[in-house]
Each structure stands twice: as structure tokens, then as C-alpha cells.
Short mmCIF file of C-alpha atoms in Angstrom, two decimals:
data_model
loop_
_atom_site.label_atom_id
_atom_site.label_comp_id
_atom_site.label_asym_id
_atom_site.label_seq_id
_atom_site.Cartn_x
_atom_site.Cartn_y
_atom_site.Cartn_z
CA UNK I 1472 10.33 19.89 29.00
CA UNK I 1473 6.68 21.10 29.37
CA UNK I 1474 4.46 19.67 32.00
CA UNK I 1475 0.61 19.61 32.05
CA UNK I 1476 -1.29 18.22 35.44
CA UNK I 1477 -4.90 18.16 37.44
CA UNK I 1478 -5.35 16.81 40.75
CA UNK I 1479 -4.88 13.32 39.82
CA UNK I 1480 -2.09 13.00 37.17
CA UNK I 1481 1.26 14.64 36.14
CA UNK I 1482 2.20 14.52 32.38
CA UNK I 1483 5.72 15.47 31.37
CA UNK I 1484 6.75 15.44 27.66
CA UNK I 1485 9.94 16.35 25.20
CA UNK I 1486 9.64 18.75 22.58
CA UNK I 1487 11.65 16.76 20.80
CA UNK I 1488 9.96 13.93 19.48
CA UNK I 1489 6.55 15.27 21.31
CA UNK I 1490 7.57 12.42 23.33
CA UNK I 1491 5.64 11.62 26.65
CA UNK I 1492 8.17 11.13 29.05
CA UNK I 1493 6.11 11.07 32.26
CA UNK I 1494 2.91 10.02 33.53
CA UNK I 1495 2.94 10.40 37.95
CA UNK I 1496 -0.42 9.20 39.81
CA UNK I 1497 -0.40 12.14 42.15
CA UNK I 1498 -2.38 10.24 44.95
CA UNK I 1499 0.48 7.98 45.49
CA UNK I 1500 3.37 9.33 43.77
CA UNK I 1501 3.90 6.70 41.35
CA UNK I 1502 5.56 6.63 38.18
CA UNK I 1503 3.79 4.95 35.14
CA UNK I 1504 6.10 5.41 32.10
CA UNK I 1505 9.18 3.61 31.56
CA UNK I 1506 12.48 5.79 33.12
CA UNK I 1507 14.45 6.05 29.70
CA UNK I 1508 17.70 3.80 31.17
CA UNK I 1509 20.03 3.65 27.64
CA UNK I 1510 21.28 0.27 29.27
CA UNK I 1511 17.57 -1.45 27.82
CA UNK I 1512 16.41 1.02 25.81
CA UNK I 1513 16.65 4.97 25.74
CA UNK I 1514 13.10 5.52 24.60
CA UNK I 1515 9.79 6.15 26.64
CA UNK I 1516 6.94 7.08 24.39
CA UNK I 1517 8.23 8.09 20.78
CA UNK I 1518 5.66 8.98 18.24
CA UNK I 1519 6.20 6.86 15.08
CA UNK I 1520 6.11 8.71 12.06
CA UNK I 1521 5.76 8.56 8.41
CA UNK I 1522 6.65 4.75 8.41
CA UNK I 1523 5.98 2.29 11.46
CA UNK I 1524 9.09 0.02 11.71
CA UNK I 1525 11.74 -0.77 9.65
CA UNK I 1526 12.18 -0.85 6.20
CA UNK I 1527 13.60 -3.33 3.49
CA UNK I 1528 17.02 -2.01 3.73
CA UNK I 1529 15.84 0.84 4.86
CA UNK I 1530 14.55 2.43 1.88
CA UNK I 1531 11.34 2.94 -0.37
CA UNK I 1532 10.58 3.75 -3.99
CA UNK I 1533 8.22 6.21 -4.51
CA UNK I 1534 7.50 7.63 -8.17
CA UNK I 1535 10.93 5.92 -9.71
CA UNK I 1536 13.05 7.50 -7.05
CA UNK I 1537 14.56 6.03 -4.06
CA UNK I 1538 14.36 7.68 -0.85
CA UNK I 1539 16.44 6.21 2.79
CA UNK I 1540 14.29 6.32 6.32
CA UNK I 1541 15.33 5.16 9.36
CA UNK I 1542 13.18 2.50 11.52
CA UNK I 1543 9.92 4.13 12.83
CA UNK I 1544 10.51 7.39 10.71
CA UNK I 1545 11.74 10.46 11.62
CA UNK I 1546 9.37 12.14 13.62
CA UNK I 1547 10.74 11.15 17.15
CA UNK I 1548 13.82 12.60 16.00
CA UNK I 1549 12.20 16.39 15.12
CA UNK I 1550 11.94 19.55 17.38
CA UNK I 1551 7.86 19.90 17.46
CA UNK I 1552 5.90 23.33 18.52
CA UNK I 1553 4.03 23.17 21.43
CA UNK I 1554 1.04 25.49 22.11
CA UNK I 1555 -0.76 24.85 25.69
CA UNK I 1556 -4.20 25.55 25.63
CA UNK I 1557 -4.72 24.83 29.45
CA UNK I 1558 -3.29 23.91 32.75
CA UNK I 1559 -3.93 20.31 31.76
CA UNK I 1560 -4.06 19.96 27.76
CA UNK I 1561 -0.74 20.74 25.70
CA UNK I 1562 -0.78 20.66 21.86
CA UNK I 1563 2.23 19.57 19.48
CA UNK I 1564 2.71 20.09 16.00
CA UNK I 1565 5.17 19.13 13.46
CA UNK I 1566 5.57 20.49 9.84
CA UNK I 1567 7.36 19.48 6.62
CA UNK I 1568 10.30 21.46 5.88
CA UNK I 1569 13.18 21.67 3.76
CA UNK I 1570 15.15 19.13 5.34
CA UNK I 1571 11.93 16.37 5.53
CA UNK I 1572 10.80 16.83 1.83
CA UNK I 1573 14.31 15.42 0.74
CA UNK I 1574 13.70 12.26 2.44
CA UNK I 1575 9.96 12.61 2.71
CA UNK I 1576 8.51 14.30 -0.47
CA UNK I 1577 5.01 15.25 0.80
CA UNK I 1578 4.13 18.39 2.78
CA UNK I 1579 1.87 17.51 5.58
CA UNK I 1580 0.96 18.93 9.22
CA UNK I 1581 1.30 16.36 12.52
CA UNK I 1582 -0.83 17.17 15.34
CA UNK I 1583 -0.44 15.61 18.79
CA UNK I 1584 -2.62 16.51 21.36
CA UNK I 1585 -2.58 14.98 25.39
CA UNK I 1586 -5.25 15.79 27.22
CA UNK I 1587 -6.04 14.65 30.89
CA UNK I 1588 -9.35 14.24 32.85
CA UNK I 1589 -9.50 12.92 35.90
CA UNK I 1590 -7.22 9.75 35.90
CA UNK I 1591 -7.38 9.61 32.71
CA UNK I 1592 -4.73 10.99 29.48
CA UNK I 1593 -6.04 10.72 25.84
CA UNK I 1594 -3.58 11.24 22.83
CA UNK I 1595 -4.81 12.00 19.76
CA UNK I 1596 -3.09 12.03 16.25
CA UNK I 1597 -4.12 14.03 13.02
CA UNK I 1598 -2.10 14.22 10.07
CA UNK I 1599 -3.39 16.37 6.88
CA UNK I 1600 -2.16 16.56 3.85
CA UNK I 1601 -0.38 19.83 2.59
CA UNK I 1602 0.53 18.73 -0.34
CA UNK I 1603 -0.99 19.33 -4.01
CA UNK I 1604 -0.90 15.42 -4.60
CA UNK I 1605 -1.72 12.45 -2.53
CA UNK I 1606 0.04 11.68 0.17
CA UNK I 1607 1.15 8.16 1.52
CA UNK I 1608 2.01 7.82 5.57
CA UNK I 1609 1.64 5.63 8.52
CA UNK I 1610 1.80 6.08 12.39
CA UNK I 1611 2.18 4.70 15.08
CA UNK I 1612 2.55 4.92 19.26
CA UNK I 1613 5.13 3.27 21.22
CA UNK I 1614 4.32 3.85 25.21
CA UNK I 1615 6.68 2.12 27.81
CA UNK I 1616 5.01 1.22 30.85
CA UNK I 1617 6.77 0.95 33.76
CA UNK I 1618 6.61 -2.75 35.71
CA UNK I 1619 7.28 -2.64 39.54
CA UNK I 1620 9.61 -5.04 40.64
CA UNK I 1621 10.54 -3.52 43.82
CA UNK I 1622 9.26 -4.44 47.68
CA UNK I 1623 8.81 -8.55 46.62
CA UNK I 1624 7.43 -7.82 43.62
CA UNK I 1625 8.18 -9.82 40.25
CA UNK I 1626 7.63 -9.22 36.48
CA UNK I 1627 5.57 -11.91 35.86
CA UNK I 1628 3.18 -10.41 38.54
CA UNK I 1629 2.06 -8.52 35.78
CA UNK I 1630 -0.54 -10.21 32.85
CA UNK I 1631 -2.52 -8.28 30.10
CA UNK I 1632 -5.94 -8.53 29.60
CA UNK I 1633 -7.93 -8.15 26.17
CA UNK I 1634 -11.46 -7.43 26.00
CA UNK I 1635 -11.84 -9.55 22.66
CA UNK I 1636 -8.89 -12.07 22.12
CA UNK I 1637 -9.13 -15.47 23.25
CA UNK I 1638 -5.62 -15.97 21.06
CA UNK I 1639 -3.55 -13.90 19.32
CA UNK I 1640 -1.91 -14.66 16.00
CA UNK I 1641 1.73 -13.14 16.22
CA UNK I 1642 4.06 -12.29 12.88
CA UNK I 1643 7.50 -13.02 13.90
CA UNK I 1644 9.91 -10.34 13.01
CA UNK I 1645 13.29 -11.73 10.81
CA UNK I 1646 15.77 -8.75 10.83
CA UNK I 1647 13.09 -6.56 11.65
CA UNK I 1648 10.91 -7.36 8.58
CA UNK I 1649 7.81 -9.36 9.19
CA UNK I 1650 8.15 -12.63 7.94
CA UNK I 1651 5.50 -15.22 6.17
CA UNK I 1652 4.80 -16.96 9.10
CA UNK I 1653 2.25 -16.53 11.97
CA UNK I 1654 2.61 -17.98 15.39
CA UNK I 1655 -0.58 -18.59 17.73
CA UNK I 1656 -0.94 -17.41 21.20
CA UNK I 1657 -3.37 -19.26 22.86
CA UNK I 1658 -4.98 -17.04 26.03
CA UNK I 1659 -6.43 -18.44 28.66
CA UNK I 1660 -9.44 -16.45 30.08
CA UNK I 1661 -8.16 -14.29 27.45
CA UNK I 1662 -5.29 -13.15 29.26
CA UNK I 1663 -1.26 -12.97 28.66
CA UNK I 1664 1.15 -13.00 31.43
CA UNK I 1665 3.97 -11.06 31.46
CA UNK I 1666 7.59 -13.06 31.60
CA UNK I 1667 10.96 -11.61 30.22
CA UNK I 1668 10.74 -14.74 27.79
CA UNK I 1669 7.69 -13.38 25.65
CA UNK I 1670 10.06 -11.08 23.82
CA UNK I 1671 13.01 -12.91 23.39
CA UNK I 1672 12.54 -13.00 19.36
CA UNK I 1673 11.45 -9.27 19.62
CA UNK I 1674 7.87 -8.10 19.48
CA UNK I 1675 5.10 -9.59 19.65
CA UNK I 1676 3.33 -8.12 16.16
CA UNK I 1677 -0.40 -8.37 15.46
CA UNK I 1678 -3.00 -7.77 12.47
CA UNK I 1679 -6.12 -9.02 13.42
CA UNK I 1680 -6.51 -8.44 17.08
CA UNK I 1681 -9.68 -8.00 18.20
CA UNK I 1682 -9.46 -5.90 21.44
CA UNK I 1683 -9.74 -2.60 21.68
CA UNK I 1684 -9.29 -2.35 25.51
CA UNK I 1685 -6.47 -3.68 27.09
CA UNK I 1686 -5.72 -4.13 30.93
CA UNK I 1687 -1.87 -4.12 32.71
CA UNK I 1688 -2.88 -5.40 35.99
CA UNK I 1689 -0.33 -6.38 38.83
CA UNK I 1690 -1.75 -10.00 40.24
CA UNK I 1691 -0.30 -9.06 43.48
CA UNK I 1692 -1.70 -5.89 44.52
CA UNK I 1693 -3.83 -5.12 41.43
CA UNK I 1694 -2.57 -2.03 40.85
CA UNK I 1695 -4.20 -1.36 36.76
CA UNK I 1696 -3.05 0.52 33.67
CA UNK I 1697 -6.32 0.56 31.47
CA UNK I 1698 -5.22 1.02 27.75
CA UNK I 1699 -7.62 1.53 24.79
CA UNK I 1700 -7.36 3.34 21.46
CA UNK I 1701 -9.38 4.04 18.18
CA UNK I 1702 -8.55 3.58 14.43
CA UNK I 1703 -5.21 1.69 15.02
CA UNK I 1704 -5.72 -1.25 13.23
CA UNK I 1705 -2.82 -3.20 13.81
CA UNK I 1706 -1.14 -3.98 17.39
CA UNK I 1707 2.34 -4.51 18.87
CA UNK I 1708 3.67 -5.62 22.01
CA UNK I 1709 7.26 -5.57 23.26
CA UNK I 1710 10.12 -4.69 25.49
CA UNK I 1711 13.88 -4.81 25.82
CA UNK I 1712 15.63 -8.15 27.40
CA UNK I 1713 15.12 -8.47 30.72
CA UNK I 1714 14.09 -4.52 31.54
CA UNK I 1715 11.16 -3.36 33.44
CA UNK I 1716 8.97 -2.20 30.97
CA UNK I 1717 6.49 -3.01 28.40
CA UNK I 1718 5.17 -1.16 25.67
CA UNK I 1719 1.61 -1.37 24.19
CA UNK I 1720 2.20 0.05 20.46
CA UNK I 1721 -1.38 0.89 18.65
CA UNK I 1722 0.16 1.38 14.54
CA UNK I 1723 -1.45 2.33 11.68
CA UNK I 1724 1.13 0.40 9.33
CA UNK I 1725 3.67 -2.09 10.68
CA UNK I 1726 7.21 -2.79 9.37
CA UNK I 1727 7.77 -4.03 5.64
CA UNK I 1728 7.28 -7.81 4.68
CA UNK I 1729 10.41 -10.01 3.85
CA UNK I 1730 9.03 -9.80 0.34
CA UNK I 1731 8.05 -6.44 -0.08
CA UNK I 1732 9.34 -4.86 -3.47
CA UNK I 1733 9.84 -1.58 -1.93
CA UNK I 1734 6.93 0.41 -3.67
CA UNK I 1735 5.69 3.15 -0.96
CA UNK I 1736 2.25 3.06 -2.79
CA UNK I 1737 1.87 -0.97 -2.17
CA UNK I 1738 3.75 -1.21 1.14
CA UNK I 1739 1.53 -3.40 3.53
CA UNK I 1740 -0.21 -0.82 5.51
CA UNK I 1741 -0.10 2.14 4.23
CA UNK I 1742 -2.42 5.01 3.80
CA UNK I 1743 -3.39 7.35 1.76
CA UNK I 1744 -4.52 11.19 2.10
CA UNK I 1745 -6.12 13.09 -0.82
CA UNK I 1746 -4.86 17.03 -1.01
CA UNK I 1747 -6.51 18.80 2.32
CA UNK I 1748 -7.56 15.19 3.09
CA UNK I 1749 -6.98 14.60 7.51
CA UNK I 1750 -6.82 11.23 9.30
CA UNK I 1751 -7.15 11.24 13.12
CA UNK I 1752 -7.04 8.23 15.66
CA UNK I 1753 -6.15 8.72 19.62
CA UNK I 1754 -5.45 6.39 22.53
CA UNK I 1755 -5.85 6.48 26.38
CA UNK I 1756 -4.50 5.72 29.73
CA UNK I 1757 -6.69 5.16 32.56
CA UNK I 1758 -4.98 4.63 35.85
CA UNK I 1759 -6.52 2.60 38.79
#
């Protein structure tokens, strides 16, 4: 574990995975990312890396040959270096090796870097090509938030608040593909509240969201997690059944459609890096 802090926030991550596994509020000792319990789900911020999601039967087709990923990649699942360049900004990287290229044939660098300022932490992503071709590739973030429901306090206390959304238009998830369908969200005052219902078919997956600003706000005490990002077009929201957590997920890429013919190349999504060729996008945490 590595740890990075100022006088206002703690940040505690995994080398494996380059995972954030804690964010404290110093000034009144409270935890803001989801504990880990295996019970709902084991994960707290995993980085989601070269797909987003799952794929049809997990597997893709890229030049003739077939190739086997698990769901969100395999980057949460890789030792990364970590170089700390001060008391309260850490970098991660991750390179292609041997054992990625057979499932993964593209060479490529991941950088990760956290960054905090005042009550704020900023991720930000790159991803370069290494390779002598193009490369194909999408990411994603996955942050659990942690919801108080301790001292008469309730779940749906919570609600999130978009800057731009007056409704969202949700793709259900059918064995973890996105189906043909869309289901409409109406917000009112352009607000969701939170209720252990809301992901009872799984997440809540969006591709034309608006906001780029979101606000976790307890009703009750309104305590605030302010949560924007940059160059994540596509959205998810979700948690486990009936655990204390939700997770904002900016993506670039989401999981395969039902009737997706497996091509990497025409995958719904996807991007696509020229030799020496970078892509960068970051998100934030403000906490009030």
C-alpha cells in the first residue's frame, strides 16, 4: 500500500490494480470509499482496462484471430509501478509484457496519476501507443462511494444531482451485454435518489448523458461528494444488492451489444491510437 496526504485528505491505493482504496476527510475522520466487504462486492476503485465490461462470451476477433478477456480487462488484475513525485501526488504505470501481448496484442504504456489539492483528488488516465501499428483500447473508472447508514441514517438519504440531465436514458444490461432497448429515467429537478431498488437489474448504463458534474449529497445532513470528469463519454451507475455503496463509473467504451459480431475494430466504443499516438481523460473528487 502507498499513501499520499495534505492537510485535508488521505489517499491510500494498491499497487495492484493502481486501485484507490482510500479516500479519509482528515477534518472529521471520515471514510469516503467503499470498505472492500467480499460479502457485496470485493472491489473499491478498479481501473478498467483495455475493454470496459464484458464481452460476447468473453472474447474478441481481432485480425482473424480470437483472443479471451475477462469483464473490465485485465488491468485491475496487474502489479503497476509506482513513482511518487510528492508528499501528495503518486504516479502509476503499467506496461505490456509478455504475458499481456498473448491476450492483448498491442504494446502500450498506462499512466495513472492521483493528485490532491486541498479537498480535492484528480485522476488522470493516459494510454500511448507502443506499438508499430494501431492500437484499439477502452477505459474506464469504477469508484465506490461509501453511503452512511449509521446514527439514524438511511440509504435513500442519499440522491445524485446532474448539472445537465433532466432524464436519463438507461441501456439495460441482459447477461451483461447491453441490450436493444433503452429505458427513461425521468428526474425531477434533475435529481436521482438513491434506493437499493435502482440496481436491482444491475447498472444503470448511459450514452448520452449530458452532465459532466455530478453531486452525492446526504438530504439529512448534507454532507457532499462532488464528482466531475473530462473525455469520458459514456456513464455508469451501480452497486451491489442491498450494500452501502455506489459507484459513479466515467468509461470510455461500455460492454459489447447483444448483437455485436465480435470484431475488436467495430466493437461499440472503441478507440483507436495511431503508433506514438496518447489519449488522456481524468476525473475528480471534491469533498464538502
Amino acid at each position: 500500500m502507498t499513501t499520499i496526504q495534505n492537510t485535508k485528505l488521505k489517499a491510500t491505493f494498491n499497487e495492484l490494480g493502481a486501485e484507490l482504496v482510500s479516500l479519509i476527510n482528515l477534518e472529521i475522520g471520515k471514510e469516503i470509499i467503499w470498505e472492500g466487504n467480499a460479502d457485496f462486492w470485493s472491489g473499491q476503485s478498479p481501473v478498467l482496462f483495455p475493454t470496459v465490461g464484458a464481452l460476447k462470451d468473453d472474447k474478441y476477433i481481432f485480425k482473424g484471430k480470437t483472443y479471451e478477456l475477462p469483464r473490465h480487462g485485465f488491468a485491475r488484475k496487474r502489479v503497476f509501478a509506482a513513482k511518487k513525485s510528492s508528499e501528495s501526488e503518486i504516479i502509476f504505470e503499467l506496461k505490456s509484457d509478455e504475458e499481456s501481448i498473448k491476450i492483448y496484442p498491442f504494446q502500450f504504456s498506462l499512466e495513472i496519476k492521483y493528485t490532491l489539492v486541498e479537498n480535492k483528488l484528480t485522476v488522470s488516465y493516459q494510454v500511448k501507443n507502443l506499438s508499430e501499428k494501431e492500437m484499439y483500447f477502452s477505459l474506464g473508472a469504477h469508484p465506490g462511494f461509501a453511503i452512511d447508514t449509521e446514527k439514524g441514517l438511511n440509504y435513500s438519504d442519499y440522491e445524485i444531482i446532474f448539472s445537465d440531465d433532466e432524464k436519463l436514458e438507461i441501456h439495460p444490461l441482459a447477461d451483461n451485454l447491453i441490450s436493444n432497448k433503452i429505458k427513461i429515467i425521468e428526474l425531477e429537478n434533475k435529481t436521482l435518489p438513491l434506493s437499493y431498488e435502482l440496481f436491482s437489474k444491475d447498472a444503470l448504463v448511459m450514452t448520452t448523458m449530458k452532465s459532466q458534474e455530478l453531486i452525492l449529497r446526504n438530504k439529512k445532513n448534507n454532507h457532499k461528494v462532488i464528482f466531475s470528469f473530462s473525455n469520458f463519454p459514456y456513464f455508469g451507475i451501480w452497486a451491489a444488492k442491498n450494500a452501502d455503496f455506489v459507484c459513479l463509473e466515467p468509461w470510455q467504451g461500455i460492454a459489447d451489444l447483444e448483437n455485436h459480431n465480435q470484431e475488436l475494430t467495430e466493437k461499440f466504443g472503441i478507440l483507436k491510437l495511431e503508433k506514438n499516438e496518447d489519449w488522456k481523460a481524468d476525473w475528480a473528487v471534491e469533498i464538502e
